[in-house]
PDB file of C-alpha atoms in Angstrom:
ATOM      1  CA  UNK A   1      -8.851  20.167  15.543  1.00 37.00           C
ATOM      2  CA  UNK A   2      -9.993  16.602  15.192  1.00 36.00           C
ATOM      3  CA  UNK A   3      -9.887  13.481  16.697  1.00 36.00           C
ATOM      4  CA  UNK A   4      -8.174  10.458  14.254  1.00 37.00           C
ATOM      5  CA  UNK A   5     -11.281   7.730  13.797  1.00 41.00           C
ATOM      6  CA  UNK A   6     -10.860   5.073  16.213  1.00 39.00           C
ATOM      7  CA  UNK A   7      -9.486   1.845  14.949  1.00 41.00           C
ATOM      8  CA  UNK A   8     -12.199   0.299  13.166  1.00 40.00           C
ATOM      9  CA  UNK A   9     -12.654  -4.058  13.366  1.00 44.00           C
ATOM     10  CA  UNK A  10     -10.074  -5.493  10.782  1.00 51.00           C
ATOM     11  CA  UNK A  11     -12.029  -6.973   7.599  1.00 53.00           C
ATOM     12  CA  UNK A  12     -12.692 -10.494   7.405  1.00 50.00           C
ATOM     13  CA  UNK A  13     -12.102 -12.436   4.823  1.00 55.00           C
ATOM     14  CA  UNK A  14     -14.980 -14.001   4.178  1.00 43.00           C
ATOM     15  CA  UNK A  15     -16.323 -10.109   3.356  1.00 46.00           C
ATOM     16  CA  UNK A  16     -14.269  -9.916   0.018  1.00 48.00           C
ATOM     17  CA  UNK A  17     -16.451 -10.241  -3.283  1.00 44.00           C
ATOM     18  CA  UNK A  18     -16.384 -12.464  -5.662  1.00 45.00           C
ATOM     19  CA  UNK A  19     -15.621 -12.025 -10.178  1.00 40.00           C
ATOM     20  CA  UNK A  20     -15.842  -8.224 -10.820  1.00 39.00           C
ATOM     21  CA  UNK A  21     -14.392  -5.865 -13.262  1.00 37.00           C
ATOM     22  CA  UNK A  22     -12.410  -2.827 -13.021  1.00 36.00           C
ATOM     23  CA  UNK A  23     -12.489   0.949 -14.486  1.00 34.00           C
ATOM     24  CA  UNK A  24      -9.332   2.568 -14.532  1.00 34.00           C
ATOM     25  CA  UNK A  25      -8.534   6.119 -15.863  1.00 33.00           C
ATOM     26  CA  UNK A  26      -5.135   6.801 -17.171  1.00 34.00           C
ATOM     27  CA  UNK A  27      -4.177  10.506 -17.026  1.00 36.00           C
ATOM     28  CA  UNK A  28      -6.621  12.326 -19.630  1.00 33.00           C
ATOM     29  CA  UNK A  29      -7.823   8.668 -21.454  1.00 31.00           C
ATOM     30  CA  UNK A  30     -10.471   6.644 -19.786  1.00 32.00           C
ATOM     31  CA  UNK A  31     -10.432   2.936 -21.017  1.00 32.00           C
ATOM     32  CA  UNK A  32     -12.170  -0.401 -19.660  1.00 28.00           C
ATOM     33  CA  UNK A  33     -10.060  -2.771 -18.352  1.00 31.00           C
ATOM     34  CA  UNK A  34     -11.294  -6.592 -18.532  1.00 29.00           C
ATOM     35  CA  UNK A  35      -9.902  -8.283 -15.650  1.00 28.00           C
ATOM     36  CA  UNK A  36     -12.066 -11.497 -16.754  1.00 28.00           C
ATOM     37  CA  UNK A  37     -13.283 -13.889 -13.786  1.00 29.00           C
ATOM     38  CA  UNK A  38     -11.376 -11.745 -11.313  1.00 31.00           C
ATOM     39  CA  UNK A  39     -13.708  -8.862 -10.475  1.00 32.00           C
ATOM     40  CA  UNK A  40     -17.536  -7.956 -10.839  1.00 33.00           C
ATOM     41  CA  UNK A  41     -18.081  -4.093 -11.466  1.00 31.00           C
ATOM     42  CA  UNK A  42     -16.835  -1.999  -9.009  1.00 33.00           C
ATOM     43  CA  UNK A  43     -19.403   1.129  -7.439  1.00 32.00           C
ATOM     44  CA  UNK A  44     -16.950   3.739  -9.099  1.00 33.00           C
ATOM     45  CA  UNK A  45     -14.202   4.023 -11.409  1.00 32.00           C
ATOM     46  CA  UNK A  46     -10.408   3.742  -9.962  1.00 39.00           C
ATOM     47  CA  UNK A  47      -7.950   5.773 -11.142  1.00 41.00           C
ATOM     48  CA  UNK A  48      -4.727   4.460 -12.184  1.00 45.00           C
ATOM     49  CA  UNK A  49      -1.781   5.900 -10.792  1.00 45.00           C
ATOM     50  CA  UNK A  50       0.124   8.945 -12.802  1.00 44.00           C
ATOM     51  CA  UNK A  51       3.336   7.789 -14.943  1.00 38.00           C
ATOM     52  CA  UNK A  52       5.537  10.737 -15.466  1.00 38.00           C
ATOM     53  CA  UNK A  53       8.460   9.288 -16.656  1.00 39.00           C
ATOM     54  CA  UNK A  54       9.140   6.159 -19.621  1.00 42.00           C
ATOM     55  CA  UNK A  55       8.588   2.565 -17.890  1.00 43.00           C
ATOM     56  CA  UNK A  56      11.854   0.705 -16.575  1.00 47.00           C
ATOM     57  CA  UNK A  57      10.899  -2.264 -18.599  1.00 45.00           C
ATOM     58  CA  UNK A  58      10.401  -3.081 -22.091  1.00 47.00           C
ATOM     59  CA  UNK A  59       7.564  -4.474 -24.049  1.00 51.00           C
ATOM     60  CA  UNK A  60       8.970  -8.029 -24.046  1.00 59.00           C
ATOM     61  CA  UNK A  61      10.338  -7.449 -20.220  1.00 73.00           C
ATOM     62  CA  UNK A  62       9.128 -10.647 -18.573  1.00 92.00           C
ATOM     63  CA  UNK A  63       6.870  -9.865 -15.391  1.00 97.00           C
ATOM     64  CA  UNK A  64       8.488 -10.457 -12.070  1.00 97.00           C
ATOM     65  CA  UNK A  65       7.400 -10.059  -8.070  1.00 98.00           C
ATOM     66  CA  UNK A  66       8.602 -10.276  -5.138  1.00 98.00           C
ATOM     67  CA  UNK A  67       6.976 -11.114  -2.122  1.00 98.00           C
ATOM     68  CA  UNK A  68       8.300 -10.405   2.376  1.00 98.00           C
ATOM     69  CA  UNK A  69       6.565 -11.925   5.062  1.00 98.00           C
ATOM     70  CA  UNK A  70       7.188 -11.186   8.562  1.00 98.00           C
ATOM     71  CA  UNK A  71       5.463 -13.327  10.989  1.00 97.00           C
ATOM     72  CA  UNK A  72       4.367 -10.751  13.907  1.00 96.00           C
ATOM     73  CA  UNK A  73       3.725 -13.348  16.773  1.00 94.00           C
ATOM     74  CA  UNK A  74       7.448 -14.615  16.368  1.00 92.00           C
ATOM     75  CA  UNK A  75      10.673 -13.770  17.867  1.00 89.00           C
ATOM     76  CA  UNK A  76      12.652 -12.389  14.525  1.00 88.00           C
ATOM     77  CA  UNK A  77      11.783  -9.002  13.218  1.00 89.00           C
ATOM     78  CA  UNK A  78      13.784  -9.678   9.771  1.00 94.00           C
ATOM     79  CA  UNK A  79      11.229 -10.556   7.047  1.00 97.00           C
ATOM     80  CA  UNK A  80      11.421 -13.411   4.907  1.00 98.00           C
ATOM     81  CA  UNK A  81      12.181 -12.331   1.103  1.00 98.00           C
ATOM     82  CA  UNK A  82      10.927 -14.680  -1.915  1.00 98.00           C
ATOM     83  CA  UNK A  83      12.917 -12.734  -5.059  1.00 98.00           C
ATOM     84  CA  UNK A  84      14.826 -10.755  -5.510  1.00 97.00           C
ATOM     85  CA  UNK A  85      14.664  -8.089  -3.085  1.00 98.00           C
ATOM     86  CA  UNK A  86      14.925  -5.220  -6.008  1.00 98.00           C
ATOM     87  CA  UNK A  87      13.001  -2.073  -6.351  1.00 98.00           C
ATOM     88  CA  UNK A  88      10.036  -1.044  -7.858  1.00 98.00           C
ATOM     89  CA  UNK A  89       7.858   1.313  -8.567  1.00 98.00           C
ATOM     90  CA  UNK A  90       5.166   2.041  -5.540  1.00 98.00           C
ATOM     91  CA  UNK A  91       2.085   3.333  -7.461  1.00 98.00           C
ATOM     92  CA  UNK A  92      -0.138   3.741  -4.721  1.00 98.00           C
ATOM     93  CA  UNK A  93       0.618   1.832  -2.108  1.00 98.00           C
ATOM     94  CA  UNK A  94       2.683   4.920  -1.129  1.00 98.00           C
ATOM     95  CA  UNK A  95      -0.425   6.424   0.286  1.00 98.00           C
ATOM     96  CA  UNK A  96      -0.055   4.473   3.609  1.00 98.00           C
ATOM     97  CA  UNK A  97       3.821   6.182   3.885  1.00 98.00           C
ATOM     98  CA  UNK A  98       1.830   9.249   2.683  1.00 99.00           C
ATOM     99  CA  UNK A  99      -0.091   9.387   5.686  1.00 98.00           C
ATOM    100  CA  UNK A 100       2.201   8.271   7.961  1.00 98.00           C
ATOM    101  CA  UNK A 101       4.562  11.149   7.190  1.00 98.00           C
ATOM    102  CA  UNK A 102       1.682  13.463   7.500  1.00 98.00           C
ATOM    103  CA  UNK A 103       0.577  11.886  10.793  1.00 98.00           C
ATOM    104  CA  UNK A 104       4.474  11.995  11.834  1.00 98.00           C
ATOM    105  CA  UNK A 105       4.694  15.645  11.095  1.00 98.00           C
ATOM    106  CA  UNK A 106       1.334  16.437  12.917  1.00 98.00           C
ATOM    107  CA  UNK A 107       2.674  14.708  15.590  1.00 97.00           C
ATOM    108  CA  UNK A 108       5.878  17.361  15.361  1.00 97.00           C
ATOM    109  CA  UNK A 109       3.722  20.267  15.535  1.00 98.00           C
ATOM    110  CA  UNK A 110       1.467  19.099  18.846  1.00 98.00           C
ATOM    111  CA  UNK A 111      -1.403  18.677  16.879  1.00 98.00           C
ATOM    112  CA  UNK A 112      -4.061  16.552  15.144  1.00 97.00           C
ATOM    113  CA  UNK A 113      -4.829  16.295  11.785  1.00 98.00           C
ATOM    114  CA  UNK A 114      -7.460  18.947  10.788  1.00 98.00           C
ATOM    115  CA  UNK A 115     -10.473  18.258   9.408  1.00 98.00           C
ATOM    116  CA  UNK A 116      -9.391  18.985   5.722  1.00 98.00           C
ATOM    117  CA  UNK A 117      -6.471  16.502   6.329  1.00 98.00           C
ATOM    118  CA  UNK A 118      -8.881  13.659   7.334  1.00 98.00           C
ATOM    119  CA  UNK A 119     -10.821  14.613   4.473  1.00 98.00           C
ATOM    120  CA  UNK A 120      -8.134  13.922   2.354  1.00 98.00           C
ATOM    121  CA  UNK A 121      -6.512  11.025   4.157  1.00 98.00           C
ATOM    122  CA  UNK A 122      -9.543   8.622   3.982  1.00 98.00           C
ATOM    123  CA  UNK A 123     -10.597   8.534   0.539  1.00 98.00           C
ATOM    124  CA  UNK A 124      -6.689   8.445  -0.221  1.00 98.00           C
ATOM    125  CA  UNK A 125      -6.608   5.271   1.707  1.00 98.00           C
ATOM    126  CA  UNK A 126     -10.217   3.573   1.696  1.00 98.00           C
ATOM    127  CA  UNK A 127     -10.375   4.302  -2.200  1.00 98.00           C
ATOM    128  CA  UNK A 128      -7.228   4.974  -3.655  1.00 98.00           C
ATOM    129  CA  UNK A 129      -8.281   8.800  -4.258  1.00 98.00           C
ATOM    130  CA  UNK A 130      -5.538  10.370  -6.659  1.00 98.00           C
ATOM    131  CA  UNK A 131      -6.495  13.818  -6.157  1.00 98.00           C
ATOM    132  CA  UNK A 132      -5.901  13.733  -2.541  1.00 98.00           C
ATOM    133  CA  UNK A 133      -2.730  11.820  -2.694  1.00 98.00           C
ATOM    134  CA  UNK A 134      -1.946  14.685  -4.784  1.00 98.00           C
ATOM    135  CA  UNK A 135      -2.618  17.454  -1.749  1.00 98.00           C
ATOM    136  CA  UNK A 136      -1.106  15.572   0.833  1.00 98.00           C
ATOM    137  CA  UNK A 137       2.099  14.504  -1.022  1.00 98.00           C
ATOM    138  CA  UNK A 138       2.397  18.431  -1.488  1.00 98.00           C
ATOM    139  CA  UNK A 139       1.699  19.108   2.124  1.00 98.00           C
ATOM    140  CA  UNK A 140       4.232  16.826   3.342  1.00 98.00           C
ATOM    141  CA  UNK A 141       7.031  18.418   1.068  1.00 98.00           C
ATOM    142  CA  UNK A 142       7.024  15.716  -1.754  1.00 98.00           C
ATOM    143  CA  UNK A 143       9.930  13.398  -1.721  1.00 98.00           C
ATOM    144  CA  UNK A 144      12.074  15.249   0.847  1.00 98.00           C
ATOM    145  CA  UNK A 145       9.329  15.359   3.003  1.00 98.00           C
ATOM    146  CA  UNK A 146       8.936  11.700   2.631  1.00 98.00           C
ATOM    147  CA  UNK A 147      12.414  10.792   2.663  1.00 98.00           C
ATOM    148  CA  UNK A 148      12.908  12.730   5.877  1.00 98.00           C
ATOM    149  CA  UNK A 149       9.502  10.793   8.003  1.00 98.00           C
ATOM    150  CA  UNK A 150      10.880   7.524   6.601  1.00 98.00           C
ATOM    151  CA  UNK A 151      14.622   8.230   8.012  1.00 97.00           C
ATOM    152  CA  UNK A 152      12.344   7.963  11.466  1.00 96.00           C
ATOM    153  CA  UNK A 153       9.997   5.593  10.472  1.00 96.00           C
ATOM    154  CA  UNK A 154      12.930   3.023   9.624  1.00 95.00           C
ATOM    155  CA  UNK A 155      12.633   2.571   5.843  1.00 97.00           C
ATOM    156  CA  UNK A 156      15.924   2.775   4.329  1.00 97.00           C
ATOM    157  CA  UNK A 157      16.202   2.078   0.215  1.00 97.00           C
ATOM    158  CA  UNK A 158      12.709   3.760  -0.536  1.00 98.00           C
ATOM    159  CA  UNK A 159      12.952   7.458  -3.010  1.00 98.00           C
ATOM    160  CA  UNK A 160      10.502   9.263  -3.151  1.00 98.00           C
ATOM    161  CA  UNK A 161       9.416  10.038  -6.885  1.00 98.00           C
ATOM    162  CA  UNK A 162      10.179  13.230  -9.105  1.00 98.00           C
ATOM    163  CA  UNK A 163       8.149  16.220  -8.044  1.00 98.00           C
ATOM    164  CA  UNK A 164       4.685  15.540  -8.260  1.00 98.00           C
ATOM    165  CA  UNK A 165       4.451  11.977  -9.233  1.00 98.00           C
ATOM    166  CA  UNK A 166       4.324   9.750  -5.989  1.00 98.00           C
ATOM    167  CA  UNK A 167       3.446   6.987  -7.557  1.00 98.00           C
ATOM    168  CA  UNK A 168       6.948   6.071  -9.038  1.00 97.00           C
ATOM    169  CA  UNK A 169       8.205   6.188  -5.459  1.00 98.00           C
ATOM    170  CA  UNK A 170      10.654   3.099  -6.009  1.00 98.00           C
ATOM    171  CA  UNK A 171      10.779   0.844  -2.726  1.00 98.00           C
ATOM    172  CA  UNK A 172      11.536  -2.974  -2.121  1.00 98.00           C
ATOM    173  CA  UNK A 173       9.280  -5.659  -0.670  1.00 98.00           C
ATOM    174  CA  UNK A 174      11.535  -5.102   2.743  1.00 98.00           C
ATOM    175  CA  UNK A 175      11.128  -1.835   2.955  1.00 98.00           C
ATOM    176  CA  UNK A 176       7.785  -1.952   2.675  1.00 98.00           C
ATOM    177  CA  UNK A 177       7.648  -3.769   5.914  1.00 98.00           C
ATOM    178  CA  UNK A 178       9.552  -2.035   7.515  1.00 97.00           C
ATOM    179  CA  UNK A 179       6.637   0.544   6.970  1.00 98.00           C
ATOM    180  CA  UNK A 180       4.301  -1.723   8.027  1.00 98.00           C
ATOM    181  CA  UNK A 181       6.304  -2.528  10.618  1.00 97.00           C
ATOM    182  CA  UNK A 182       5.725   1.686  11.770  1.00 96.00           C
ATOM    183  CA  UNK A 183       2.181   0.665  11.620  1.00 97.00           C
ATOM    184  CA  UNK A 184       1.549  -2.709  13.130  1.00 96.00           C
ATOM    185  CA  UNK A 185       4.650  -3.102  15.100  1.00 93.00           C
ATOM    186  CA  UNK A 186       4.862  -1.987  18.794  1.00 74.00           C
ATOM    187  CA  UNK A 187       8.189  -2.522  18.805  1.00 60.00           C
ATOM    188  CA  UNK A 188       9.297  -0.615  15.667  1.00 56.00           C
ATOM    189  CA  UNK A 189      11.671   1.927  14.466  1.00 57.00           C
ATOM    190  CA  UNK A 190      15.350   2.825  14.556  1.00 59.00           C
ATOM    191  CA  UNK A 191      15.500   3.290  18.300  1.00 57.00           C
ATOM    192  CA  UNK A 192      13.364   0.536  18.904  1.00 59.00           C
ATOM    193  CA  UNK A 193       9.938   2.535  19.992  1.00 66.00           C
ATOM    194  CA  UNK A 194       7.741   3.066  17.249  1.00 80.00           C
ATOM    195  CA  UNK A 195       8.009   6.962  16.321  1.00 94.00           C
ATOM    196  CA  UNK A 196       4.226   7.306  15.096  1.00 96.00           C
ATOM    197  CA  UNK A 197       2.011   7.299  18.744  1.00 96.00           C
ATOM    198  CA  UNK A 198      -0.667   5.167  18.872  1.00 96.00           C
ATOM    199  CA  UNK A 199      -3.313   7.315  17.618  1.00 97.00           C
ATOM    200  CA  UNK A 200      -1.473   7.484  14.735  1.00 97.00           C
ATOM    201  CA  UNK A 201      -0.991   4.512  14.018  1.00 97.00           C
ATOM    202  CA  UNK A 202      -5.007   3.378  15.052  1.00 98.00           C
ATOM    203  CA  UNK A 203      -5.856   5.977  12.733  1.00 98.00           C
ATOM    204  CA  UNK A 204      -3.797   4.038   9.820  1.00 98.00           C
ATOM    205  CA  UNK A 205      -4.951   0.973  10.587  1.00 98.00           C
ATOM    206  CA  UNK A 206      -8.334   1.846  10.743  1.00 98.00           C
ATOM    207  CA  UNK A 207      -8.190   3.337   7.043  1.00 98.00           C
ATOM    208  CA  UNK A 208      -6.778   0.180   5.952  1.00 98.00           C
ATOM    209  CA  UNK A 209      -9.267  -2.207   7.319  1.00 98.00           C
ATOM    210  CA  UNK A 210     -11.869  -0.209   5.443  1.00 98.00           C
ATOM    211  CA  UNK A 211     -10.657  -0.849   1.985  1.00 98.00           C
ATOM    212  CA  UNK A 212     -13.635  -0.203  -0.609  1.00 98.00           C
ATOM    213  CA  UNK A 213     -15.099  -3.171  -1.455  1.00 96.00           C
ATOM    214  CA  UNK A 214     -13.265  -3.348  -5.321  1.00 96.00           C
ATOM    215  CA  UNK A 215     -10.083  -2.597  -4.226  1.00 97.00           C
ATOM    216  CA  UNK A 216     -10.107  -5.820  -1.632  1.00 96.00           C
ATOM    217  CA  UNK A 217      -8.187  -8.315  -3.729  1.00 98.00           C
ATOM    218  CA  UNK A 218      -4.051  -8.480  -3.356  1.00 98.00           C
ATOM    219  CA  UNK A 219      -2.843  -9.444   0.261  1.00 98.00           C
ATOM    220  CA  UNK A 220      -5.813 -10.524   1.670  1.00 98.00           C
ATOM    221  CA  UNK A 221      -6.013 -13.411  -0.611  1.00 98.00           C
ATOM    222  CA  UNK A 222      -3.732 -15.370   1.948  1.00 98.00           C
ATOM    223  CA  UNK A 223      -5.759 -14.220   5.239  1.00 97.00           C
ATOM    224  CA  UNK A 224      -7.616 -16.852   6.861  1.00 92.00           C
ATOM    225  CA  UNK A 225     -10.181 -14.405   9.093  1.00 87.00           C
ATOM    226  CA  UNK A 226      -8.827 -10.950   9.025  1.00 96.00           C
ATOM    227  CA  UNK A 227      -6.672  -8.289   7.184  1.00 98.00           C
ATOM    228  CA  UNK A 228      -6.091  -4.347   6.607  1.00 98.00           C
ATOM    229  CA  UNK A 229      -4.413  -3.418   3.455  1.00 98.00           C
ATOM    230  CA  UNK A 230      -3.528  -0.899   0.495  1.00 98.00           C
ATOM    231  CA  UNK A 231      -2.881  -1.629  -3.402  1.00 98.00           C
ATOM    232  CA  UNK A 232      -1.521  -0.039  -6.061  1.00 98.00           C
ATOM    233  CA  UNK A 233      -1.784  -0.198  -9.572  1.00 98.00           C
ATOM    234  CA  UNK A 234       0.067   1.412 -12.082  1.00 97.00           C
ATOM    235  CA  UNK A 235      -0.241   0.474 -16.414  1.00 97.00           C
ATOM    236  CA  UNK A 236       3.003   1.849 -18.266  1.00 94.00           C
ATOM    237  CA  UNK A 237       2.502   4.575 -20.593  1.00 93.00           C
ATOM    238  CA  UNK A 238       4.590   3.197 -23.611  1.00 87.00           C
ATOM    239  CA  UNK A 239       4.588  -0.208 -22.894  1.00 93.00           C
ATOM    240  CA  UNK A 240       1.447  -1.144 -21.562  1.00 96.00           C
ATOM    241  CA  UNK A 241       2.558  -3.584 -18.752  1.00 98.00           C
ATOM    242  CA  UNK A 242       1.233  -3.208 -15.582  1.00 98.00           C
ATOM    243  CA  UNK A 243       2.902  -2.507 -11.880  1.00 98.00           C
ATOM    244  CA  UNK A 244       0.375  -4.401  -9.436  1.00 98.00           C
ATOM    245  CA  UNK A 245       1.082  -4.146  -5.859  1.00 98.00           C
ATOM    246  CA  UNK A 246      -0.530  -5.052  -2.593  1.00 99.00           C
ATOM    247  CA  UNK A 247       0.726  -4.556   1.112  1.00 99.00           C
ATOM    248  CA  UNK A 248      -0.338  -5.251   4.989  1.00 98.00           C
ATOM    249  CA  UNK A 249      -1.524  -7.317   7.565  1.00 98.00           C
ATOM    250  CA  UNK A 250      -3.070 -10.856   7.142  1.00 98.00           C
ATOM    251  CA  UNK A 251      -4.060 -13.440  10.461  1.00 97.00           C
ATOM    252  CA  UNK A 252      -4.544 -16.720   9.648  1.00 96.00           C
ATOM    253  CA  UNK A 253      -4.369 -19.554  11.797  1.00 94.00           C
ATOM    254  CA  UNK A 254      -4.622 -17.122  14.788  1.00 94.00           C
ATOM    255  CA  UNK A 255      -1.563 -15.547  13.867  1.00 96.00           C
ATOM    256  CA  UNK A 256      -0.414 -12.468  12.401  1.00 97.00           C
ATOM    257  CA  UNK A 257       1.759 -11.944   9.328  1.00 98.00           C
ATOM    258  CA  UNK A 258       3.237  -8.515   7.842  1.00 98.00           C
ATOM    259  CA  UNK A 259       3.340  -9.257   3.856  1.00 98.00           C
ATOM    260  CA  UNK A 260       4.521  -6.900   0.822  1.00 99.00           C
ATOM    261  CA  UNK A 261       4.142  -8.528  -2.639  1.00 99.00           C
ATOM    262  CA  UNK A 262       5.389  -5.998  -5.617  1.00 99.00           C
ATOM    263  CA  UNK A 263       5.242  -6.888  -8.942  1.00 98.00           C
ATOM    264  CA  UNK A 264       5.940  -5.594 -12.773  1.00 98.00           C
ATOM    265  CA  UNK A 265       5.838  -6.446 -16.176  1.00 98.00           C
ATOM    266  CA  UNK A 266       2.385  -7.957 -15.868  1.00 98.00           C
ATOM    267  CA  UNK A 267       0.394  -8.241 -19.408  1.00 98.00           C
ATOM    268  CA  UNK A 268      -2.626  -6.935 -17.818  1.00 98.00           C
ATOM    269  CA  UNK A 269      -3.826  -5.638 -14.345  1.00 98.00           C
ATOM    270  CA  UNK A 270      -5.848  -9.278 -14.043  1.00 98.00           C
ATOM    271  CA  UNK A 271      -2.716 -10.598 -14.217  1.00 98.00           C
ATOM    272  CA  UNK A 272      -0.944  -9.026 -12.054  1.00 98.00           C
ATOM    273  CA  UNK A 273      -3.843  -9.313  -9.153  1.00 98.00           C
ATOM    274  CA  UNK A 274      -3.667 -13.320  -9.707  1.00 98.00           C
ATOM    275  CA  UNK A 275       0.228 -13.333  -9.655  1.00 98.00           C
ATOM    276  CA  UNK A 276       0.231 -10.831  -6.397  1.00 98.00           C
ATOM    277  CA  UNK A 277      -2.573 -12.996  -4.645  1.00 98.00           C
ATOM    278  CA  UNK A 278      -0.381 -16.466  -5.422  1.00 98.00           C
ATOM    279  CA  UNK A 279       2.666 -14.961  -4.269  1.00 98.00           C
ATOM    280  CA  UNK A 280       0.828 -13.680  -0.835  1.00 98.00           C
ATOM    281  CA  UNK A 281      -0.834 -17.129  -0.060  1.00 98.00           C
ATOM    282  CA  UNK A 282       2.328 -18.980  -1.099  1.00 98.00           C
ATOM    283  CA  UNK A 283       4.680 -16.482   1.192  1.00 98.00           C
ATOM    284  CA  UNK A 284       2.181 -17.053   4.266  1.00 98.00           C
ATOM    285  CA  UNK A 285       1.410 -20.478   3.995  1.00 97.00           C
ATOM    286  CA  UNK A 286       5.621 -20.993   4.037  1.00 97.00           C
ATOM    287  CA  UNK A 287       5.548 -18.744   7.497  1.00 96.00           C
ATOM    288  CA  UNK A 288       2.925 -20.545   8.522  1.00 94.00           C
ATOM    289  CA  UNK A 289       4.589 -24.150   8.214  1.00 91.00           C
ATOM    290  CA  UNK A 290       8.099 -22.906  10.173  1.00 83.00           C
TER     291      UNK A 290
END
């Protein structure tokens, strides 16, 4: 069996790149997606999350996002909400509660992941792999499998989604730190000890501090020096709009900040990158001033 990577230096900020585009694939279609000034061209196409079921919102549904901060070097361990703290769909930011249930469940068994499992894991994380989300949400037991790690773990509103479509996992900005929270957070959990070990957890991190280089917009727009994260992107089959979400761990100022910023409705994926980045730098900067 294998070892879990050693955590890897957190990304710097100053390491994210500048306008590029980016390729998405939706289910059997492949189509170019402008995203204007925001992104160059990436090294390889992203897939888009799968859609399974009819969007929640209608065509002239106006985009909305929501945005919890939890400042990591201060006393409280209740995040600060902007929004309304509603659900929404995950697309693939579920991958990091992917992993952590499979790393949970491991951990269960007495063993490490095996090679095949890290195989999986890292392109899941580093680039948003679809086909090995696919595997591993299968190997975990779908959503009771999920549901059952994140009892542990200390989420509480998040379902998992319909059979095989993780991606419309619905979840709330809160409950997405409380994930992070499992991952960051020496001090979290139900019980009060985190239930993932510290490999684990170093493992996670370490995947999310390697992000590939086109998928490093979203939360780390509000880092000053360093961050780890995971997005998710999702466009609606029959409406078009687009679910654009970005989670983890930001230091600025020499301090470190938790942040979740889910959104929906957006017009286009540029969009909703631009309105998740705003909403990350606006939440932080507001922790940062208390």
């Amino acid at each position: 069996m294998s070892h879990p990577c050693p955590a890897a230096p957190a990304r710097t900020a100053a390491g994210r790149r500048g306008p590029r585009a980016v390729v998405v694939l939706l289910s059997a279609v492949t189509a170019l997606v402008s995203l204007g000034a925001l992104h160059a061209p990436p090294a390889a196409a992203a897939p888009a999350d799968p859609a399974a079921t009819p969007p929640r919102t209608g065509p002239k549904a106006q985009p909305r996002v929501t945005a919890a901060v939890l400042d990591l070097d201060g006393t409280g361990r209740v995040p600060t909400v902007h929004g309304a703290d509603a659900h929404y769909d995950t697309a693939s930011i579920i991958k990091v509660d992917i992993l952590a249930t499979l790393l949970l469940q491991a951990q269960d068994a007495g063993r490490r992941l095996t090679p095949q499992e890290r195989a999986q894991a890292e392109p899941m994380i580093r680039h948003s792999d679809n086909a090995a989300a696919n595997a591993l949400w299968r190997e975990i037991g779908r959503a009771p499998g999920l549901q059952a790690a994140n009892k542990r773990l200390g989420l509480i509103t998040t379902q998992g989604g319909p059979g095989p479509a993780w991606g419309l996992t619905r979840t709330t900005a809160s409950d997405q730190i409380r994930l992070l929270r499992a991952v960051f957070d020496h001090g979290a959990g139900p019980a009060g000890a985190p239930a993932l070990g510290e490999r684990s957890r170093a493992y996670i991190r370490s995947l999310m501090s390697r992000i590939a280089d086109e998928q490093s917009w979203g939360v780390s727009a509000a880092a000053g020096s360093s961050w780890e994260l995971k997005n998710g992107w999702l466009q609606r089959t029959t409406t078009g709009l687009w679910d654009v979400n970005s989670v983890g761990r930001v230091s600025k100022g020499g301090r470190h900040y938790l942040v979740a910023v889910l959104s929906d409705g957006n017009a286009t994926m540029g969009d909703g990158v631009s309105r998740v980045e705003k909403a990350a730098r606006a939440a932080v900067a507001a922790a940062s001033a208390r």
